[in-house]
Amino acid sequence: RGRSMATVNLRALSSWVGMARLSAVLLSCLAFSLVASTGRFEGPYGTWCMFTWCFCFIVTLLVLLLELLELYPLLPLSWDDFTSAFSMLAALMVFTSSVVFPATFISSPCSSNRCARQAVATTASCLCFLAYALEVSLTRAKPGDISSFLSTVPGLLKVFEAFVACLIFSLLDGYSGEPGLMWCVAVYSICFIFTLLIIVFTIGRCLTYIPCPLEKMLVGYNFLALLMYLTATVLWPLYSFRGRSRPDPCSTNCWWNKHLGVTFLTIFNLIAYLVDLVYSTRMVFVRAP
């Protein structure tokens, strides 16, 4: 006979992972509440920060409730993969907000009551990032354990690569008409789509239906993505800054700053795909005795 009521698993709150999630819920709530009380979160950067805190608060609270009531086995997805991917994504999003918000909204000297609330919100956001980073560390798969792919180093790197690609898309500006820059945009788009599909298929337990050796396919994909990002690392700054000096003045939204940001993010993803390839190759071809 089916269960008539949900059981309560208090370990979902008392374990180290549970306490890290509970801390993230409280700190994200504190961050968006304080910022909302100031009334200053206008523009794309303020909207992004508020969305990040609210999104992480809602999803983490939902994760806690599902584990507390032990309802997550009823969901048609790989729970460990989902929570690992989400904690990594939340850590990246909150880290970005912890940098963007004070740089955009806190002015010096900080003496008003509103500025004090903004400073406390920034502190709460930084602590929230540490809580998510702790969860990622606690749930990361041990060496040799690939039962939950997204909790392994290559799996976590997939989330990082997709997130960095999203940041690149947000900064793309003035690339039409330049074949070199258009190739770079194609590289970012193709790699993002395939990486996102890997994440979604892993969470949805669909990778087992692929009629080929999955581990070797991922190694091949990482190798191709590394080569493509290597070309973008060379071509993007070459075509972006060739014969063009930095405007004076150059505001936050000027093309030069955006293209410089894309250059650094491209290098970050190149390094991520390189590390991903090394770890994936070791997992597939180097077997422990």
mmCIF file of N, CA, C and O in Angstrom, residues 102-199:
data_model
loop_
_atom_site.group_PDB
_atom_site.id
_atom_site.type_symbol
_atom_site.label_atom_id
_atom_site.label_comp_id
_atom_site.label_asym_id
_atom_site.label_seq_id
_atom_site.Cartn_x
_atom_site.Cartn_y
_atom_site.Cartn_z
ATOM 1 N N PRO A 102 27.937 45.907 -5.254
ATOM 2 C CA PRO A 102 28.649 47.016 -4.607
ATOM 3 C C PRO A 102 29.363 47.913 -5.617
ATOM 4 O O PRO A 102 29.446 49.136 -5.408
ATOM 5 N N ALA A 103 29.871 47.327 -6.721
ATOM 6 C CA ALA A 103 30.563 48.140 -7.719
ATOM 7 C C ALA A 103 29.611 49.102 -8.417
ATOM 8 O O ALA A 103 30.020 50.185 -8.855
ATOM 9 N N THR A 104 28.328 48.728 -8.493
ATOM 10 C CA THR A 104 27.352 49.550 -9.212
ATOM 11 C C THR A 104 26.606 50.521 -8.306
ATOM 12 O O THR A 104 26.354 51.670 -8.686
ATOM 13 N N PHE A 105 26.265 50.098 -7.088
ATOM 14 C CA PHE A 105 25.332 50.875 -6.275
ATOM 15 C C PHE A 105 25.933 51.495 -5.018
ATOM 16 O O PHE A 105 25.346 52.418 -4.457
ATOM 17 N N ILE A 106 27.069 51.032 -4.543
ATOM 18 C CA ILE A 106 27.645 51.603 -3.319
ATOM 19 C C ILE A 106 28.677 52.652 -3.687
ATOM 20 O O ILE A 106 29.651 52.374 -4.390
ATOM 21 N N SER A 107 28.444 53.855 -3.237
ATOM 22 C CA SER A 107 29.346 54.971 -3.532
ATOM 23 C C SER A 107 30.156 55.321 -2.295
ATOM 24 O O SER A 107 29.788 54.999 -1.163
ATOM 25 N N SER A 108 31.280 55.965 -2.513
ATOM 26 C CA SER A 108 32.151 56.381 -1.407
ATOM 27 C C SER A 108 32.101 57.898 -1.272
ATOM 28 O O SER A 108 32.109 58.626 -2.267
ATOM 29 N N PRO A 109 32.029 58.431 -0.037
ATOM 30 C CA PRO A 109 32.004 57.725 1.253
ATOM 31 C C PRO A 109 30.619 57.133 1.555
ATOM 32 O O PRO A 109 29.605 57.678 1.141
ATOM 33 N N CYS A 110 30.623 56.012 2.291
ATOM 34 C CA CYS A 110 29.377 55.312 2.628
ATOM 35 C C CYS A 110 28.956 55.734 4.035
ATOM 36 O O CYS A 110 29.429 55.185 5.027
ATOM 37 N N SER A 111 28.078 56.737 4.124
ATOM 38 C CA SER A 111 27.707 57.274 5.434
ATOM 39 C C SER A 111 26.207 57.265 5.699
ATOM 40 O O SER A 111 25.776 57.375 6.841
ATOM 41 N N SER A 112 25.389 57.121 4.656
ATOM 42 C CA SER A 112 23.940 57.179 4.845
ATOM 43 C C SER A 112 23.400 55.837 5.332
ATOM 44 O O SER A 112 24.065 54.798 5.265
ATOM 45 N N ASN A 113 22.159 55.870 5.817
ATOM 46 C CA ASN A 113 21.493 54.653 6.269
ATOM 47 C C ASN A 113 21.272 53.689 5.114
ATOM 48 O O ASN A 113 21.423 52.473 5.276
ATOM 49 N N ARG A 114 20.937 54.223 3.948
ATOM 50 C CA ARG A 114 20.718 53.374 2.780
ATOM 51 C C ARG A 114 22.001 52.661 2.377
ATOM 52 O O ARG A 114 22.003 51.468 2.062
ATOM 53 N N CYS A 115 23.109 53.396 2.419
ATOM 54 C CA CYS A 115 24.389 52.792 2.061
ATOM 55 C C CYS A 115 24.777 51.693 3.057
ATOM 56 O O CYS A 115 25.360 50.670 2.675
ATOM 57 N N ALA A 116 24.455 51.896 4.325
ATOM 58 C CA ALA A 116 24.756 50.880 5.332
ATOM 59 C C ALA A 116 23.981 49.595 5.042
ATOM 60 O O ALA A 116 24.529 48.484 5.157
ATOM 61 N N ARG A 117 22.702 49.739 4.658
ATOM 62 C CA ARG A 117 21.914 48.554 4.320
ATOM 63 C C ARG A 117 22.461 47.854 3.080
ATOM 64 O O ARG A 117 22.469 46.619 2.994
ATOM 65 N N GLN A 118 22.929 48.647 2.113
ATOM 66 C CA GLN A 118 23.536 48.057 0.923
ATOM 67 C C GLN A 118 24.816 47.300 1.278
ATOM 68 O O GLN A 118 25.087 46.236 0.723
ATOM 69 N N ALA A 119 25.593 47.847 2.205
ATOM 70 C CA ALA A 119 26.829 47.177 2.624
ATOM 71 C C ALA A 119 26.531 45.866 3.346
ATOM 72 O O ALA A 119 27.212 44.851 3.131
ATOM 73 N N VAL A 120 25.509 45.868 4.206
ATOM 74 C CA VAL A 120 25.126 44.640 4.911
ATOM 75 C C VAL A 120 24.600 43.604 3.902
ATOM 76 O O VAL A 120 24.893 42.401 4.020
ATOM 77 N N ALA A 121 23.843 44.060 2.902
ATOM 78 C CA ALA A 121 23.340 43.146 1.868
ATOM 79 C C ALA A 121 24.494 42.528 1.092
ATOM 80 O O ALA A 121 24.468 41.329 0.766
ATOM 81 N N THR A 122 25.517 43.324 0.802
ATOM 82 C CA THR A 122 26.696 42.806 0.103
ATOM 83 C C THR A 122 27.413 41.763 0.951
ATOM 84 O O THR A 122 27.833 40.708 0.454
ATOM 85 N N THR A 123 27.540 42.036 2.256
ATOM 86 C CA THR A 123 28.164 41.071 3.163
ATOM 87 C C THR A 123 27.367 39.772 3.212
ATOM 88 O O THR A 123 27.938 38.671 3.176
ATOM 89 N N ALA A 124 26.040 39.898 3.291
ATOM 90 C CA ALA A 124 25.183 38.702 3.301
ATOM 91 C C ALA A 124 25.340 37.916 2.004
ATOM 92 O O ALA A 124 25.356 36.675 2.007
ATOM 93 N N SER A 125 25.478 38.624 0.885
ATOM 94 C CA SER A 125 25.649 37.959 -0.400
ATOM 95 C C SER A 125 26.979 37.210 -0.453
ATOM 96 O O SER A 125 27.047 36.077 -0.959
ATOM 97 N N CYS A 126 28.034 37.807 0.067
ATOM 98 C CA CYS A 126 29.340 37.136 0.101
ATOM 99 C C CYS A 126 29.293 35.880 0.972
ATOM 100 O O CYS A 126 29.835 34.828 0.604
ATOM 101 N N LEU A 127 28.620 35.977 2.124
ATOM 102 C CA LEU A 127 28.484 34.806 2.997
ATOM 103 C C LEU A 127 27.614 33.733 2.341
ATOM 104 O O LEU A 127 27.849 32.533 2.518
ATOM 105 N N CYS A 128 26.618 34.174 1.581
ATOM 106 C CA CYS A 128 25.758 33.232 0.852
ATOM 107 C C CYS A 128 26.580 32.472 -0.191
ATOM 108 O O CYS A 128 26.416 31.256 -0.359
ATOM 109 N N PHE A 129 27.479 33.177 -0.863
ATOM 110 C CA PHE A 129 28.372 32.503 -1.817
ATOM 111 C C PHE A 129 29.207 31.441 -1.112
ATOM 112 O O PHE A 129 29.381 30.323 -1.624
ATOM 113 N N LEU A 130 29.732 31.760 0.075
ATOM 114 C CA LEU A 130 30.528 30.785 0.824
ATOM 115 C C LEU A 130 29.690 29.568 1.217
ATOM 116 O O LEU A 130 30.193 28.437 1.216
ATOM 117 N N ALA A 131 28.414 29.789 1.533
ATOM 118 C CA ALA A 131 27.532 28.671 1.884
ATOM 119 C C ALA A 131 27.339 27.747 0.691
ATOM 120 O O ALA A 131 27.394 26.508 0.824
ATOM 121 N N TYR A 132 27.113 28.318 -0.493
ATOM 122 C CA TYR A 132 26.958 27.482 -1.687
ATOM 123 C C TYR A 132 28.274 26.796 -2.053
ATOM 124 O O TYR A 132 28.278 25.638 -2.495
ATOM 125 N N ALA A 133 29.399 27.508 -1.890
ATOM 126 C CA ALA A 133 30.700 26.895 -2.172
ATOM 127 C C ALA A 133 30.952 25.718 -1.228
ATOM 128 O O ALA A 133 31.511 24.690 -1.636
ATOM 129 N N LEU A 134 30.526 25.857 0.034
ATOM 130 C CA LEU A 134 30.662 24.759 0.995
ATOM 131 C C LEU A 134 29.812 23.569 0.566
ATOM 132 O O LEU A 134 30.254 22.413 0.648
ATOM 133 N N GLU A 135 28.593 23.843 0.088
ATOM 134 C CA GLU A 135 27.731 22.751 -0.378
ATOM 135 C C GLU A 135 28.360 22.030 -1.566
ATOM 136 O O GLU A 135 28.333 20.793 -1.639
ATOM 137 N N VAL A 136 28.935 22.789 -2.493
ATOM 138 C CA VAL A 136 29.602 22.171 -3.648
ATOM 139 C C VAL A 136 30.738 21.272 -3.183
ATOM 140 O O VAL A 136 30.914 20.145 -3.660
ATOM 141 N N SER A 137 31.507 21.754 -2.203
ATOM 142 C CA SER A 137 32.628 20.980 -1.676
ATOM 143 C C SER A 137 32.159 19.708 -0.972
ATOM 144 O O SER A 137 32.752 18.632 -1.126
ATOM 145 N N LEU A 138 31.070 19.816 -0.208
ATOM 146 C CA LEU A 138 30.575 18.667 0.551
ATOM 147 C C LEU A 138 29.936 17.603 -0.331
ATOM 148 O O LEU A 138 29.984 16.407 -0.011
ATOM 149 N N THR A 139 29.321 18.015 -1.432
ATOM 150 C CA THR A 139 28.612 17.063 -2.289
ATOM 151 C C THR A 139 29.435 16.598 -3.477
ATOM 152 O O THR A 139 28.967 15.771 -4.265
ATOM 153 N N ARG A 140 30.648 17.112 -3.636
ATOM 154 C CA ARG A 140 31.483 16.709 -4.769
ATOM 155 C C ARG A 140 31.816 15.231 -4.668
ATOM 156 O O ARG A 140 32.148 14.734 -3.597
ATOM 157 N N ALA A 141 31.741 14.550 -5.803
ATOM 158 C CA ALA A 141 31.978 13.110 -5.834
ATOM 159 C C ALA A 141 33.433 12.798 -5.493
ATOM 160 O O ALA A 141 34.345 13.550 -5.842
ATOM 161 N N LYS A 142 33.624 11.690 -4.802
ATOM 162 C CA LYS A 142 34.975 11.243 -4.479
ATOM 163 C C LYS A 142 35.649 10.699 -5.743
ATOM 164 O O LYS A 142 34.973 10.282 -6.682
ATOM 165 N N PRO A 143 36.985 10.723 -5.804
ATOM 166 C CA PRO A 143 37.692 10.187 -6.984
ATOM 167 C C PRO A 143 37.279 8.749 -7.286
ATOM 168 O O PRO A 143 37.250 7.900 -6.408
ATOM 169 N N GLY A 144 36.935 8.511 -8.554
ATOM 170 C CA GLY A 144 36.505 7.174 -8.963
ATOM 171 C C GLY A 144 35.009 6.972 -8.942
ATOM 172 O O GLY A 144 34.496 6.021 -9.534
ATOM 173 N N ASP A 145 34.268 7.871 -8.278
ATOM 174 C CA ASP A 145 32.809 7.755 -8.192
ATOM 175 C C ASP A 145 32.172 8.605 -9.280
ATOM 176 O O ASP A 145 32.282 9.827 -9.257
ATOM 177 N N ILE A 146 31.521 7.976 -10.248
ATOM 178 C CA ILE A 146 30.885 8.709 -11.346
ATOM 179 C C ILE A 146 29.383 8.424 -11.380
ATOM 180 O O ILE A 146 28.728 8.596 -12.396
ATOM 181 N N SER A 147 28.831 7.959 -10.243
ATOM 182 C CA SER A 147 27.400 7.668 -10.204
ATOM 183 C C SER A 147 26.575 8.926 -10.398
ATOM 184 O O SER A 147 25.476 8.895 -10.940
ATOM 185 N N SER A 148 27.088 10.063 -9.930
ATOM 186 C CA SER A 148 26.440 11.354 -10.138
ATOM 187 C C SER A 148 27.405 12.233 -10.917
ATOM 188 O O SER A 148 28.304 12.867 -10.348
ATOM 189 N N PHE A 149 27.246 12.261 -12.246
ATOM 190 C CA PHE A 149 28.237 12.905 -13.117
ATOM 191 C C PHE A 149 28.425 14.383 -12.798
ATOM 192 O O PHE A 149 29.557 14.887 -12.770
ATOM 193 N N LEU A 150 27.334 15.111 -12.538
ATOM 194 C CA LEU A 150 27.448 16.554 -12.337
ATOM 195 C C LEU A 150 28.067 16.921 -10.987
ATOM 196 O O LEU A 150 28.318 18.097 -10.732
ATOM 197 N N SER A 151 28.306 15.943 -10.122
ATOM 198 C CA SER A 151 29.012 16.228 -8.876
ATOM 199 C C SER A 151 30.506 15.945 -9.000
ATOM 200 O O SER A 151 31.263 16.214 -8.072
ATOM 201 N N THR A 152 30.937 15.410 -10.159
ATOM 202 C CA THR A 152 32.364 15.224 -10.412
ATOM 203 C C THR A 152 32.966 16.530 -10.899
ATOM 204 O O THR A 152 32.245 17.474 -11.245
ATOM 205 N N VAL A 153 34.296 16.589 -10.958
ATOM 206 C CA VAL A 153 34.951 17.811 -11.438
ATOM 207 C C VAL A 153 34.540 18.141 -12.874
ATOM 208 O O VAL A 153 34.188 19.297 -13.162
ATOM 209 N N PRO A 154 34.546 17.173 -13.825
ATOM 210 C CA PRO A 154 34.067 17.513 -15.176
ATOM 211 C C PRO A 154 32.618 17.988 -15.196
ATOM 212 O O PRO A 154 32.262 18.876 -15.979
ATOM 213 N N GLY A 155 31.768 17.398 -14.354
ATOM 214 C CA GLY A 155 30.364 17.824 -14.316
ATOM 215 C C GLY A 155 30.212 19.244 -13.804
ATOM 216 O O GLY A 155 29.450 20.046 -14.362
ATOM 217 N N LEU A 156 30.921 19.580 -12.730
ATOM 218 C CA LEU A 156 30.877 20.940 -12.192
ATOM 219 C C LEU A 156 31.451 21.942 -13.193
ATOM 220 O O LEU A 156 30.956 23.071 -13.302
ATOM 221 N N LEU A 157 32.489 21.514 -13.928
ATOM 222 C CA LEU A 157 33.066 22.398 -14.939
ATOM 223 C C LEU A 157 32.081 22.658 -16.070
ATOM 224 O O LEU A 157 32.098 23.744 -16.669
ATOM 225 N N LYS A 158 31.218 21.685 -16.363
ATOM 226 C CA LYS A 158 30.194 21.908 -17.398
ATOM 227 C C LYS A 158 29.279 23.069 -16.996
ATOM 228 O O LYS A 158 28.922 23.912 -17.827
ATOM 229 N N VAL A 159 28.902 23.115 -15.734
ATOM 230 C CA VAL A 159 28.053 24.215 -15.253
ATOM 231 C C VAL A 159 28.815 25.536 -15.343
ATOM 232 O O VAL A 159 28.261 26.572 -15.766
ATOM 233 N N PHE A 160 30.080 25.525 -14.956
ATOM 234 C CA PHE A 160 30.913 26.729 -15.035
ATOM 235 C C PHE A 160 31.028 27.210 -16.480
ATOM 236 O O PHE A 160 30.891 28.416 -16.762
ATOM 237 N N GLU A 161 31.271 26.292 -17.408
ATOM 238 C CA GLU A 161 31.428 26.667 -18.823
ATOM 239 C C GLU A 161 30.152 27.283 -19.386
ATOM 240 O O GLU A 161 30.200 28.282 -20.123
ATOM 241 N N ALA A 162 29.011 26.706 -19.039
ATOM 242 C CA ALA A 162 27.739 27.252 -19.525
ATOM 243 C C ALA A 162 27.478 28.631 -18.937
ATOM 244 O O ALA A 162 26.994 29.537 -19.631
ATOM 245 N N PHE A 163 27.805 28.816 -17.657
ATOM 246 C CA PHE A 163 27.579 30.110 -17.010
ATOM 247 C C PHE A 163 28.470 31.189 -17.614
ATOM 248 O O PHE A 163 28.014 32.308 -17.888
ATOM 249 N N VAL A 164 29.740 30.870 -17.836
ATOM 250 C CA VAL A 164 30.655 31.846 -18.436
ATOM 251 C C VAL A 164 30.197 32.209 -19.847
ATOM 252 O O VAL A 164 30.280 33.375 -20.259
ATOM 253 N N ALA A 165 29.689 31.225 -20.596
ATOM 254 C CA ALA A 165 29.169 31.514 -21.935
ATOM 255 C C ALA A 165 27.999 32.497 -21.863
ATOM 256 O O ALA A 165 27.878 33.401 -22.701
ATOM 257 N N CYS A 166 27.133 32.345 -20.851
ATOM 258 C CA CYS A 166 26.018 33.293 -20.675
ATOM 259 C C CYS A 166 26.540 34.705 -20.399
ATOM 260 O O CYS A 166 25.993 35.692 -20.910
ATOM 261 N N LEU A 167 27.588 34.812 -19.588
ATOM 262 C CA LEU A 167 28.190 36.124 -19.335
ATOM 263 C C LEU A 167 28.758 36.718 -20.623
ATOM 264 O O LEU A 167 28.648 37.929 -20.868
ATOM 265 N N ILE A 168 29.363 35.869 -21.446
ATOM 266 C CA ILE A 168 29.891 36.342 -22.721
ATOM 267 C C ILE A 168 28.770 36.887 -23.596
ATOM 268 O O ILE A 168 28.883 37.966 -24.195
ATOM 269 N N PHE A 169 27.657 36.162 -23.666
ATOM 270 C CA PHE A 169 26.522 36.613 -24.481
ATOM 271 C C PHE A 169 26.005 37.977 -24.012
ATOM 272 O O PHE A 169 25.584 38.806 -24.818
ATOM 273 N N SER A 170 26.030 38.207 -22.690
ATOM 274 C CA SER A 170 25.528 39.475 -22.163
ATOM 275 C C SER A 170 26.425 40.652 -22.531
ATOM 276 O O SER A 170 25.987 41.808 -22.461
ATOM 277 N N LEU A 171 27.680 40.365 -22.927
ATOM 278 C CA LEU A 171 28.632 41.432 -23.252
ATOM 279 C C LEU A 171 28.853 41.600 -24.748
ATOM 280 O O LEU A 171 29.532 42.550 -25.160
ATOM 281 N N LEU A 172 28.307 40.697 -25.560
ATOM 282 C CA LEU A 172 28.554 40.776 -27.000
ATOM 283 C C LEU A 172 27.961 42.048 -27.580
ATOM 284 O O LEU A 172 26.803 42.395 -27.329
ATOM 285 N N ASP A 173 28.777 42.757 -28.357
ATOM 286 C CA ASP A 173 28.330 44.032 -28.915
ATOM 287 C C ASP A 173 29.215 44.367 -30.112
ATOM 288 O O ASP A 173 30.449 44.293 -30.028
ATOM 289 N N GLY A 174 28.603 44.731 -31.219
ATOM 290 C CA GLY A 174 29.348 45.222 -32.377
ATOM 291 C C GLY A 174 30.254 44.203 -33.030
ATOM 292 O O GLY A 174 31.422 44.484 -33.294
ATOM 293 N N TYR A 175 29.723 43.004 -33.308
ATOM 294 C CA TYR A 175 30.547 41.982 -33.952
ATOM 295 C C TYR A 175 30.107 41.686 -35.388
ATOM 296 O O TYR A 175 30.791 40.954 -36.107
ATOM 297 N N SER A 176 28.978 42.223 -35.818
ATOM 298 C CA SER A 176 28.484 41.945 -37.169
ATOM 299 C C SER A 176 29.385 42.612 -38.202
ATOM 300 O O SER A 176 29.910 43.710 -37.986
ATOM 301 N N GLY A 177 29.550 41.924 -39.317
ATOM 302 C CA GLY A 177 30.385 42.461 -40.390
ATOM 303 C C GLY A 177 31.838 42.050 -40.307
ATOM 304 O O GLY A 177 32.594 42.254 -41.260
ATOM 305 N N GLU A 178 32.260 41.472 -39.203
ATOM 306 C CA GLU A 178 33.634 41.005 -39.022
ATOM 307 C C GLU A 178 33.632 39.476 -39.005
ATOM 308 O O GLU A 178 33.158 38.862 -38.048
ATOM 309 N N PRO A 179 34.138 38.816 -40.047
ATOM 310 C CA PRO A 179 34.102 37.346 -40.089
ATOM 311 C C PRO A 179 34.789 36.703 -38.891
ATOM 312 O O PRO A 179 34.296 35.686 -38.364
ATOM 313 N N GLY A 180 35.909 37.269 -38.437
ATOM 314 C CA GLY A 180 36.616 36.697 -37.287
ATOM 315 C C GLY A 180 35.781 36.732 -36.026
ATOM 316 O O GLY A 180 35.718 35.743 -35.277
ATOM 317 N N LEU A 181 35.108 37.865 -35.785
ATOM 318 C CA LEU A 181 34.269 37.991 -34.591
ATOM 319 C C LEU A 181 33.027 37.122 -34.702
ATOM 320 O O LEU A 181 32.559 36.549 -33.699
ATOM 321 N N MET A 182 32.480 37.006 -35.914
ATOM 322 C CA MET A 182 31.301 36.166 -36.097
ATOM 323 C C MET A 182 31.641 34.685 -35.869
ATOM 324 O O MET A 182 30.822 33.928 -35.346
ATOM 325 N N TRP A 183 32.858 34.275 -36.240
ATOM 326 C CA TRP A 183 33.291 32.906 -35.938
ATOM 327 C C TRP A 183 33.365 32.692 -34.420
ATOM 328 O O TRP A 183 32.949 31.652 -33.912
ATOM 329 N N CYS A 184 33.887 33.700 -33.705
ATOM 330 C CA CYS A 184 33.972 33.587 -32.246
ATOM 331 C C CYS A 184 32.589 33.435 -31.621
ATOM 332 O O CYS A 184 32.393 32.613 -30.712
ATOM 333 N N VAL A 185 31.620 34.216 -32.097
ATOM 334 C CA VAL A 185 30.249 34.115 -31.586
ATOM 335 C C VAL A 185 29.685 32.732 -31.887
ATOM 336 O O VAL A 185 28.975 32.142 -31.054
ATOM 337 N N ALA A 186 30.002 32.183 -33.062
ATOM 338 C CA ALA A 186 29.563 30.828 -33.393
ATOM 339 C C ALA A 186 30.178 29.809 -32.435
ATOM 340 O O ALA A 186 29.504 28.860 -31.994
ATOM 341 N N VAL A 187 31.452 30.003 -32.086
ATOM 342 C CA VAL A 187 32.122 29.111 -31.131
ATOM 343 C C VAL A 187 31.406 29.152 -29.780
ATOM 344 O O VAL A 187 31.093 28.113 -29.187
ATOM 345 N N TYR A 188 31.150 30.370 -29.272
ATOM 346 C CA TYR A 188 30.481 30.505 -27.978
ATOM 347 C C TYR A 188 29.106 29.836 -28.010
ATOM 348 O O TYR A 188 28.707 29.143 -27.049
ATOM 349 N N SER A 189 28.371 30.029 -29.109
ATOM 350 C CA SER A 189 27.001 29.504 -29.200
ATOM 351 C C SER A 189 26.991 27.985 -29.295
ATOM 352 O O SER A 189 26.227 27.312 -28.587
ATOM 353 N N ILE A 190 27.838 27.419 -30.162
ATOM 354 C CA ILE A 190 27.852 25.959 -30.357
ATOM 355 C C ILE A 190 28.259 25.249 -29.070
ATOM 356 O O ILE A 190 27.614 24.279 -28.636
ATOM 357 N N CYS A 191 29.335 25.737 -28.444
ATOM 358 C CA CYS A 191 29.807 25.091 -27.214
ATOM 359 C C CYS A 191 28.786 25.232 -26.086
ATOM 360 O O CYS A 191 28.589 24.288 -25.301
ATOM 361 N N PHE A 192 28.125 26.386 -26.018
ATOM 362 C CA PHE A 192 27.105 26.576 -24.984
ATOM 363 C C PHE A 192 25.944 25.609 -25.168
ATOM 364 O O PHE A 192 25.483 24.979 -24.210
ATOM 365 N N ILE A 193 25.474 25.459 -26.411
ATOM 366 C CA ILE A 193 24.328 24.594 -26.675
ATOM 367 C C ILE A 193 24.654 23.147 -26.308
ATOM 368 O O ILE A 193 23.871 22.465 -25.623
ATOM 369 N N PHE A 194 25.818 22.653 -26.743
ATOM 370 C CA PHE A 194 26.173 21.265 -26.453
ATOM 371 C C PHE A 194 26.406 21.045 -24.965
ATOM 372 O O PHE A 194 25.998 20.012 -24.403
ATOM 373 N N THR A 195 27.037 22.008 -24.298
ATOM 374 C CA THR A 195 27.260 21.881 -22.860
ATOM 375 C C THR A 195 25.939 21.883 -22.098
ATOM 376 O O THR A 195 25.742 21.092 -21.164
ATOM 377 N N LEU A 196 25.022 22.759 -22.497
ATOM 378 C CA LEU A 196 23.715 22.812 -21.850
ATOM 379 C C LEU A 196 22.940 21.514 -22.069
ATOM 380 O O LEU A 196 22.278 21.010 -21.144
ATOM 381 N N LEU A 197 23.031 20.952 -23.272
ATOM 382 C CA LEU A 197 22.345 19.688 -23.545
ATOM 383 C C LEU A 197 22.896 18.565 -22.668
ATOM 384 O O LEU A 197 22.131 17.728 -22.173
ATOM 385 N N ILE A 198 24.208 18.545 -22.466
ATOM 386 C CA ILE A 198 24.807 17.527 -21.603
ATOM 387 C C ILE A 198 24.261 17.656 -20.186
ATOM 388 O O ILE A 198 23.908 16.655 -19.537
ATOM 389 N N ILE A 199 24.161 18.888 -19.680
ATOM 390 C CA ILE A 199 23.650 19.114 -18.322
ATOM 391 C C ILE A 199 22.193 18.683 -18.216
ATOM 392 O O ILE A 199 21.806 17.952 -17.291
#
